[in-house]
mmCIF file with all atom_site columns, C-alpha atoms in Angstrom:
data_model
loop_
_atom_site.group_PDB
_atom_site.id
_atom_site.type_symbol
_atom_site.label_atom_id
_atom_site.label_alt_id
_atom_site.label_comp_id
_atom_site.label_asym_id
_atom_site.label_entity_id
_atom_site.label_seq_id
_atom_site.pdbx_PDB_ins_code
_atom_site.Cartn_x
_atom_site.Cartn_y
_atom_site.Cartn_z
_atom_site.occupancy
_atom_site.B_iso_or_equiv
_atom_site.pdbx_formal_charge
_atom_site.auth_seq_id
_atom_site.auth_comp_id
_atom_site.auth_asym_id
_atom_site.auth_atom_id
_atom_site.pdbx_PDB_model_num
ATOM 1   C CA . MET A 1 1   ? -6.892  177.511 213.259 1.00 0.00 ? 73  MET A CA 1
ATOM 2   C CA . PRO A 1 2   ? -6.993  174.048 211.692 1.00 0.00 ? 74  PRO A CA 1
ATOM 3   C CA . ARG A 1 3   ? -7.861  171.108 213.883 1.00 0.00 ? 75  ARG A CA 1
ATOM 4   C CA . VAL A 1 4   ? -6.918  167.465 213.374 1.00 0.00 ? 76  VAL A CA 1
ATOM 5   C CA . GLU A 1 5   ? -8.660  164.659 215.254 1.00 0.00 ? 77  GLU A CA 1
ATOM 6   C CA . VAL A 1 6   ? -7.714  161.007 214.886 1.00 0.00 ? 78  VAL A CA 1
ATOM 7   C CA . GLU A 1 7   ? -8.925  158.085 216.977 1.00 0.00 ? 79  GLU A CA 1
ATOM 8   C CA . LEU A 1 8   ? -8.382  154.361 216.877 1.00 0.00 ? 80  LEU A CA 1
ATOM 9   C CA . PRO A 1 9   ? -10.010 151.496 218.778 1.00 0.00 ? 81  PRO A CA 1
ATOM 10  C CA . ILE A 1 10  ? -7.360  149.203 220.287 1.00 0.00 ? 82  ILE A CA 1
ATOM 11  C CA . ALA A 1 11  ? -8.101  145.776 221.745 1.00 0.00 ? 83  ALA A CA 1
ATOM 12  C CA . VAL A 1 12  ? -6.324  146.305 225.062 1.00 0.00 ? 84  VAL A CA 1
ATOM 13  C CA . PRO A 1 13  ? -7.632  147.531 228.436 1.00 0.00 ? 85  PRO A CA 1
ATOM 14  C CA . PRO A 1 14  ? -7.668  151.320 228.963 1.00 0.00 ? 86  PRO A CA 1
ATOM 15  C CA . GLU A 1 15  ? -4.995  151.113 231.683 1.00 0.00 ? 87  GLU A CA 1
ATOM 16  C CA . THR A 1 16  ? -2.635  149.386 229.255 1.00 0.00 ? 88  THR A CA 1
ATOM 17  C CA . ALA A 1 17  ? -3.303  151.905 226.489 1.00 0.00 ? 89  ALA A CA 1
ATOM 18  C CA . TRP A 1 18  ? -2.870  154.830 228.911 1.00 0.00 ? 90  TRP A CA 1
ATOM 19  C CA . ALA A 1 19  ? 0.509   153.537 230.107 1.00 0.00 ? 91  ALA A CA 1
ATOM 20  C CA . ALA A 1 20  ? 1.713   153.396 226.492 1.00 0.00 ? 92  ALA A CA 1
ATOM 21  C CA . VAL A 1 21  ? 0.325   156.842 225.589 1.00 0.00 ? 93  VAL A CA 1
ATOM 22  C CA . VAL A 1 22  ? 2.089   158.618 228.442 1.00 0.00 ? 94  VAL A CA 1
ATOM 23  C CA . ASP A 1 23  ? 5.384   156.808 227.788 1.00 0.00 ? 95  ASP A CA 1
ATOM 24  C CA . VAL A 1 24  ? 6.300   159.303 225.051 1.00 0.00 ? 96  VAL A CA 1
ATOM 25  C CA . GLU A 1 25  ? 10.026  158.547 225.285 1.00 0.00 ? 97  GLU A CA 1
ATOM 26  C CA . ALA A 1 26  ? 9.250   155.060 223.920 1.00 0.00 ? 98  ALA A CA 1
ATOM 27  C CA . PHE A 1 27  ? 7.524   156.467 220.807 1.00 0.00 ? 99  PHE A CA 1
ATOM 28  C CA . PRO A 1 28  ? 10.672  156.579 218.613 1.00 0.00 ? 100 PRO A CA 1
ATOM 29  C CA . ALA A 1 29  ? 11.198  152.834 219.105 1.00 0.00 ? 101 ALA A CA 1
ATOM 30  C CA . CYS A 1 30  ? 7.812   151.970 217.589 1.00 0.00 ? 102 CYS A CA 1
ATOM 31  C CA . MET A 1 31  ? 6.884   154.983 215.438 1.00 0.00 ? 103 MET A CA 1
ATOM 32  C CA . ASP A 1 32  ? 8.820   155.524 212.212 1.00 0.00 ? 104 ASP A CA 1
ATOM 33  C CA . SER A 1 33  ? 7.961   159.225 211.957 1.00 0.00 ? 105 SER A CA 1
ATOM 34  C CA . VAL A 1 34  ? 9.088   160.084 215.508 1.00 0.00 ? 106 VAL A CA 1
ATOM 35  C CA . ASP A 1 35  ? 12.833  160.703 215.558 1.00 0.00 ? 107 ASP A CA 1
ATOM 36  C CA . SER A 1 36  ? 13.118  161.612 219.239 1.00 0.00 ? 108 SER A CA 1
ATOM 37  C CA . VAL A 1 37  ? 11.180  162.505 222.360 1.00 0.00 ? 109 VAL A CA 1
ATOM 38  C CA . THR A 1 38  ? 12.954  163.493 225.550 1.00 0.00 ? 110 THR A CA 1
ATOM 39  C CA . ILE A 1 39  ? 11.316  164.506 228.794 1.00 0.00 ? 111 ILE A CA 1
ATOM 40  C CA . THR A 1 40  ? 13.368  167.517 229.783 1.00 0.00 ? 112 THR A CA 1
ATOM 41  C CA . ARG A 1 41  ? 11.650  168.475 233.033 1.00 0.00 ? 113 ARG A CA 1
ATOM 42  C CA . ARG A 1 42  ? 9.200   167.005 235.544 1.00 0.00 ? 114 ARG A CA 1
ATOM 43  C CA . THR A 1 43  ? 7.613   169.449 237.939 1.00 0.00 ? 115 THR A CA 1
ATOM 44  C CA . ASP A 1 44  ? 5.547   166.728 239.634 1.00 0.00 ? 116 ASP A CA 1
ATOM 45  C CA . ASP A 1 45  ? 3.643   163.560 238.651 1.00 0.00 ? 117 ASP A CA 1
ATOM 46  C CA . ARG A 1 46  ? 1.211   165.551 236.502 1.00 0.00 ? 118 ARG A CA 1
ATOM 47  C CA . HIS A 1 47  ? 3.383   168.241 234.877 1.00 0.00 ? 119 HIS A CA 1
ATOM 48  C CA . ARG A 1 48  ? 6.315   167.751 232.543 1.00 0.00 ? 120 ARG A CA 1
ATOM 49  C CA . THR A 1 49  ? 8.056   169.274 229.533 1.00 0.00 ? 121 THR A CA 1
ATOM 50  C CA . SER A 1 50  ? 9.254   167.267 226.553 1.00 0.00 ? 122 SER A CA 1
ATOM 51  C CA . ALA A 1 51  ? 11.273  167.963 223.399 1.00 0.00 ? 123 ALA A CA 1
ATOM 52  C CA . TRP A 1 52  ? 10.103  166.355 220.136 1.00 0.00 ? 124 TRP A CA 1
ATOM 53  C CA . ALA A 1 53  ? 11.513  165.804 216.641 1.00 0.00 ? 125 ALA A CA 1
ATOM 54  C CA . VAL A 1 54  ? 9.021   164.344 214.151 1.00 0.00 ? 126 VAL A CA 1
ATOM 55  C CA . ARG A 1 55  ? 9.307   163.780 210.396 1.00 0.00 ? 127 ARG A CA 1
ATOM 56  C CA . LEU A 1 56  ? 6.378   165.192 208.471 1.00 0.00 ? 128 LEU A CA 1
ATOM 57  C CA . LYS A 1 57  ? 6.317   164.850 204.674 1.00 0.00 ? 129 LYS A CA 1
ATOM 58  C CA . GLY A 1 58  ? 10.098  164.930 204.364 1.00 0.00 ? 130 GLY A CA 1
ATOM 59  C CA . SER A 1 59  ? 10.673  167.757 206.844 1.00 0.00 ? 131 SER A CA 1
ATOM 60  C CA . VAL A 1 60  ? 11.651  167.499 210.484 1.00 0.00 ? 132 VAL A CA 1
ATOM 61  C CA . LEU A 1 61  ? 9.449   169.462 212.871 1.00 0.00 ? 133 LEU A CA 1
ATOM 62  C CA . GLN A 1 62  ? 10.934  170.206 216.272 1.00 0.00 ? 134 GLN A CA 1
ATOM 63  C CA . TRP A 1 63  ? 9.252   171.640 219.308 1.00 0.00 ? 135 TRP A CA 1
ATOM 64  C CA . THR A 1 64  ? 9.165   171.658 223.079 1.00 0.00 ? 136 THR A CA 1
ATOM 65  C CA . GLU A 1 65  ? 5.831   171.231 224.806 1.00 0.00 ? 137 GLU A CA 1
ATOM 66  C CA . ASP A 1 66  ? 4.441   171.551 228.301 1.00 0.00 ? 138 ASP A CA 1
ATOM 67  C CA . GLU A 1 67  ? 2.232   168.610 229.240 1.00 0.00 ? 139 GLU A CA 1
ATOM 68  C CA . VAL A 1 68  ? -0.409  168.128 231.914 1.00 0.00 ? 140 VAL A CA 1
ATOM 69  C CA . LEU A 1 69  ? -1.277  164.488 232.632 1.00 0.00 ? 141 LEU A CA 1
ATOM 70  C CA . ASP A 1 70  ? -4.608  163.474 234.140 1.00 0.00 ? 142 ASP A CA 1
ATOM 71  C CA . PRO A 1 71  ? -4.420  159.739 234.889 1.00 0.00 ? 143 PRO A CA 1
ATOM 72  C CA . VAL A 1 72  ? -7.969  159.619 236.279 1.00 0.00 ? 144 VAL A CA 1
ATOM 73  C CA . ALA A 1 73  ? -9.450  160.979 233.026 1.00 0.00 ? 145 ALA A CA 1
ATOM 74  C CA . ARG A 1 74  ? -6.696  159.206 231.018 1.00 0.00 ? 146 ARG A CA 1
ATOM 75  C CA . ARG A 1 75  ? -5.933  162.385 229.124 1.00 0.00 ? 147 ARG A CA 1
ATOM 76  C CA . PHE A 1 76  ? -2.896  164.521 228.677 1.00 0.00 ? 148 PHE A CA 1
ATOM 77  C CA . ASP A 1 77  ? -2.937  168.014 227.306 1.00 0.00 ? 149 ASP A CA 1
ATOM 78  C CA . PHE A 1 78  ? 0.030   169.616 225.590 1.00 0.00 ? 150 PHE A CA 1
ATOM 79  C CA . ARG A 1 79  ? 0.990   173.079 224.383 1.00 0.00 ? 151 ARG A CA 1
ATOM 80  C CA . GLN A 1 80  ? 4.068   174.006 222.353 1.00 0.00 ? 152 GLN A CA 1
ATOM 81  C CA . VAL A 1 81  ? 6.271   176.473 224.234 1.00 0.00 ? 153 VAL A CA 1
ATOM 82  C CA . THR A 1 82  ? 8.951   176.745 221.531 1.00 0.00 ? 154 THR A CA 1
ATOM 83  C CA . GLY A 1 83  ? 9.185   175.253 218.083 1.00 0.00 ? 155 GLY A CA 1
ATOM 84  C CA . ASP A 1 84  ? 8.680   175.301 214.362 1.00 0.00 ? 156 ASP A CA 1
ATOM 85  C CA . LEU A 1 85  ? 4.945   176.052 214.309 1.00 0.00 ? 157 LEU A CA 1
ATOM 86  C CA . GLY A 1 86  ? 3.260   179.289 215.314 1.00 0.00 ? 158 GLY A CA 1
ATOM 87  C CA . GLU A 1 87  ? 0.995   177.351 217.655 1.00 0.00 ? 159 GLU A CA 1
ATOM 88  C CA . PHE A 1 88  ? 0.589   173.663 218.430 1.00 0.00 ? 160 PHE A CA 1
ATOM 89  C CA . VAL A 1 89  ? -1.830  172.557 221.145 1.00 0.00 ? 161 VAL A CA 1
ATOM 90  C CA . GLY A 1 90  ? -3.888  169.446 221.787 1.00 0.00 ? 162 GLY A CA 1
ATOM 91  C CA . HIS A 1 91  ? -4.371  166.311 223.801 1.00 0.00 ? 163 HIS A CA 1
ATOM 92  C CA . TRP A 1 92  ? -4.073  162.534 223.843 1.00 0.00 ? 164 TRP A CA 1
ATOM 93  C CA . ALA A 1 93  ? -6.945  160.609 225.428 1.00 0.00 ? 165 ALA A CA 1
ATOM 94  C CA . VAL A 1 94  ? -7.840  157.012 226.206 1.00 0.00 ? 166 VAL A CA 1
ATOM 95  C CA . ARG A 1 95  ? -11.511 156.096 226.601 1.00 0.00 ? 167 ARG A CA 1
ATOM 96  C CA . PRO A 1 96  ? -12.996 152.744 227.576 1.00 0.00 ? 168 PRO A CA 1
ATOM 97  C CA . ALA A 1 97  ? -14.553 150.840 224.679 1.00 0.00 ? 169 ALA A CA 1
ATOM 98  C CA . PRO A 1 98  ? -16.841 147.788 224.623 1.00 0.00 ? 170 PRO A CA 1
ATOM 99  C CA . GLY A 1 99  ? -15.328 144.461 225.601 1.00 0.00 ? 171 GLY A CA 1
ATOM 100 C CA . GLY A 1 100 ? -12.813 145.985 228.009 1.00 0.00 ? 172 GLY A CA 1
ATOM 101 C CA . HIS A 1 101 ? -10.948 147.593 225.113 1.00 0.00 ? 173 HIS A CA 1
ATOM 102 C CA . SER A 1 102 ? -9.862  151.195 224.478 1.00 0.00 ? 174 SER A CA 1
ATOM 103 C CA . THR A 1 103 ? -10.251 154.046 222.056 1.00 0.00 ? 175 THR A CA 1
ATOM 104 C CA . VAL A 1 104 ? -7.107  156.179 221.803 1.00 0.00 ? 176 VAL A CA 1
ATOM 105 C CA . SER A 1 105 ? -7.369  159.644 220.303 1.00 0.00 ? 177 SER A CA 1
ATOM 106 C CA . LEU A 1 106 ? -5.062  162.473 219.359 1.00 0.00 ? 178 LEU A CA 1
ATOM 107 C CA . ASP A 1 107 ? -6.579  165.932 218.902 1.00 0.00 ? 179 ASP A CA 1
ATOM 108 C CA . VAL A 1 108 ? -4.396  168.801 217.652 1.00 0.00 ? 180 VAL A CA 1
ATOM 109 C CA . THR A 1 109 ? -5.030  172.452 216.809 1.00 0.00 ? 181 THR A CA 1
ATOM 110 C CA . PHE A 1 110 ? -2.215  174.305 215.076 1.00 0.00 ? 182 PHE A CA 1
ATOM 111 C CA . ASP A 1 111 ? -1.150  177.460 213.297 1.00 0.00 ? 183 ASP A CA 1
ATOM 112 C CA . ILE A 1 112 ? 1.763   177.324 210.877 1.00 0.00 ? 184 ILE A CA 1
ATOM 113 C CA . GLY A 1 113 ? 2.819   180.797 211.941 1.00 0.00 ? 185 GLY A CA 1
ATOM 114 C CA . ILE A 1 114 ? 2.999   182.389 208.473 1.00 0.00 ? 186 ILE A CA 1
ATOM 115 C CA . PRO A 1 115 ? -0.178  184.480 208.072 1.00 0.00 ? 187 PRO A CA 1
ATOM 116 C CA . LEU A 1 116 ? 0.336   185.291 204.368 1.00 0.00 ? 188 LEU A CA 1
ATOM 117 C CA . LEU A 1 117 ? 0.633   181.587 203.476 1.00 0.00 ? 189 LEU A CA 1
ATOM 118 C CA . ALA A 1 118 ? -1.861  180.164 205.984 1.00 0.00 ? 190 ALA A CA 1
ATOM 119 C CA . ASP A 1 119 ? -4.719  179.755 203.475 1.00 0.00 ? 191 ASP A CA 1
ATOM 120 C CA . LEU A 1 120 ? -2.440  177.855 201.131 1.00 0.00 ? 192 LEU A CA 1
ATOM 121 C CA . LEU A 1 121 ? -0.445  175.802 203.651 1.00 0.00 ? 193 LEU A CA 1
ATOM 122 C CA . ASN A 1 122 ? -2.975  175.041 206.409 1.00 0.00 ? 194 ASN A CA 1
ATOM 123 C CA . PRO A 1 123 ? -4.927  172.409 204.404 1.00 0.00 ? 195 PRO A CA 1
ATOM 124 C CA . VAL A 1 124 ? -1.674  170.718 203.324 1.00 0.00 ? 196 VAL A CA 1
ATOM 125 C CA . ALA A 1 125 ? -0.329  170.795 206.874 1.00 0.00 ? 197 ALA A CA 1
ATOM 126 C CA . ALA A 1 126 ? -3.635  169.476 208.269 1.00 0.00 ? 198 ALA A CA 1
ATOM 127 C CA . ASP A 1 127 ? -3.566  166.532 205.855 1.00 0.00 ? 199 ASP A CA 1
ATOM 128 C CA . ALA A 1 128 ? 0.061   165.774 206.730 1.00 0.00 ? 200 ALA A CA 1
ATOM 129 C CA . LEU A 1 129 ? -0.621  166.002 210.481 1.00 0.00 ? 201 LEU A CA 1
ATOM 130 C CA . ARG A 1 130 ? -3.712  163.792 210.134 1.00 0.00 ? 202 ARG A CA 1
ATOM 131 C CA . GLU A 1 131 ? -1.728  161.162 208.224 1.00 0.00 ? 203 GLU A CA 1
ATOM 132 C CA . ASN A 1 132 ? 1.121   161.331 210.747 1.00 0.00 ? 204 ASN A CA 1
ATOM 133 C CA . ALA A 1 133 ? -1.263  161.059 213.718 1.00 0.00 ? 205 ALA A CA 1
ATOM 134 C CA . ALA A 1 134 ? -2.960  158.025 212.145 1.00 0.00 ? 206 ALA A CA 1
ATOM 135 C CA . GLN A 1 135 ? 0.452   156.391 211.621 1.00 0.00 ? 207 GLN A CA 1
ATOM 136 C CA . MET A 1 136 ? 1.400   157.114 215.252 1.00 0.00 ? 208 MET A CA 1
ATOM 137 C CA . LEU A 1 137 ? -1.812  155.551 216.564 1.00 0.00 ? 209 LEU A CA 1
ATOM 138 C CA . SER A 1 138 ? -1.411  152.506 214.296 1.00 0.00 ? 210 SER A CA 1
ATOM 139 C CA . ALA A 1 139 ? 2.169   152.035 215.521 1.00 0.00 ? 211 ALA A CA 1
ATOM 140 C CA . LEU A 1 140 ? 0.975   152.310 219.115 1.00 0.00 ? 212 LEU A CA 1
ATOM 141 C CA . GLU A 1 141 ? -1.699  149.689 218.377 1.00 0.00 ? 213 GLU A CA 1
ATOM 142 C CA . ARG A 1 142 ? 0.860   147.294 216.840 1.00 0.00 ? 214 ARG A CA 1
ATOM 143 C CA . GLN A 1 143 ? 3.129   147.690 219.863 1.00 0.00 ? 215 GLN A CA 1
ATOM 144 C CA . LEU A 1 144 ? 0.309   147.128 222.354 1.00 0.00 ? 216 LEU A CA 1
ATOM 145 C CA . LEU A 1 145 ? -1.135  144.113 220.532 1.00 0.00 ? 217 LEU A CA 1
ATOM 146 C CA . ALA A 1 146 ? 2.319   142.535 220.166 1.00 0.00 ? 218 ALA A CA 1
ATOM 147 C CA . ALA A 1 147 ? 3.000   143.011 223.885 1.00 0.00 ? 219 ALA A CA 1
ATOM 148 C CA . ASP A 1 148 ? -0.454  141.637 224.741 1.00 0.00 ? 220 ASP A CA 1
ATOM 149 C CA . ALA A 1 149 ? 0.120   138.584 222.517 1.00 0.00 ? 221 ALA A CA 1
ATOM 150 C CA . GLU A 1 150 ? 3.492   138.008 224.166 1.00 0.00 ? 222 GLU A CA 1
ATOM 151 C CA . LEU A 1 151 ? 1.872   138.003 227.605 1.00 0.00 ? 223 LEU A CA 1
ATOM 152 C CA . SER A 1 152 ? -0.878  135.598 226.574 1.00 0.00 ? 224 SER A CA 1
ATOM 153 C CA . VAL A 1 153 ? 1.420   132.972 225.032 1.00 0.00 ? 225 VAL A CA 1
ATOM 154 C CA . PRO A 1 154 ? 2.481   130.539 227.746 1.00 0.00 ? 226 PRO A CA 1
ATOM 155 C CA . SER A 1 155 ? 6.181   129.923 227.949 1.00 0.00 ? 227 SER A CA 1
ATOM 156 C CA . PRO A 1 156 ? 7.426   126.322 228.474 1.00 0.00 ? 228 PRO A CA 1
ATOM 157 C CA . ALA A 1 157 ? 8.889   127.329 231.839 1.00 0.00 ? 229 ALA A CA 1
ATOM 158 C CA . ARG A 1 158 ? 5.563   128.827 232.972 1.00 0.00 ? 230 ARG A CA 1
ATOM 159 C CA . GLU A 1 159 ? 3.676   125.716 231.816 1.00 0.00 ? 231 GLU A CA 1
ATOM 160 C CA . ALA A 1 160 ? 6.100   123.483 233.763 1.00 0.00 ? 232 ALA A CA 1
ATOM 161 C CA . GLU A 1 161 ? 5.504   125.588 236.876 1.00 0.00 ? 233 GLU A CA 1
ATOM 162 C CA . GLU A 1 162 ? 1.731   125.275 236.499 1.00 0.00 ? 234 GLU A CA 1
ATOM 163 C CA . GLU A 1 163 ? 1.662   121.466 235.985 1.00 0.00 ? 235 GLU A CA 1
ATOM 164 C CA . PRO A 1 164 ? 0.980   119.543 239.188 1.00 0.00 ? 236 PRO A CA 1
ATOM 165 C CA . ASP A 1 165 ? 3.468   116.967 240.331 1.00 0.00 ? 237 ASP A CA 1
ATOM 166 C CA . LEU A 1 166 ? 2.254   113.533 239.367 1.00 0.00 ? 238 LEU A CA 1
ATOM 167 C CA . VAL A 1 167 ? 4.495   111.696 241.796 1.00 0.00 ? 239 VAL A CA 1
#
């Protein structure tokens, strides 16, 4: 089965990156290729099911996946339970990087589910998934850096609060 691995260093702390990675329902707001993500079931803090619709080279792929979140390792594994592909399994991970920053990765293994066309379609699908994953990570980076910049710019009200009274 083809495997796609994409990673991106992001200049935010790992805790910040992890919070954004697990907030999959926010993905459509910042990722052009993600039409929708809905968490459909939560068994507990670590186990959930979500429904996805993602545009990939002009087609919409839909699937439902079971997810297992490991906040200590900052990794969540997923496995398609129903959907357009024969098999779709992988994980998101956030690793510490130098300078207090993060490396976010998405690792996917898939099977298109059409054995007679697999040799022809798998390389095309792998390229499309790799491109889509890179776009998703870049969008996540833009969102995180914009939020980080917003937090580091002092507002006039905050500056007024921090100035000592001169009277």
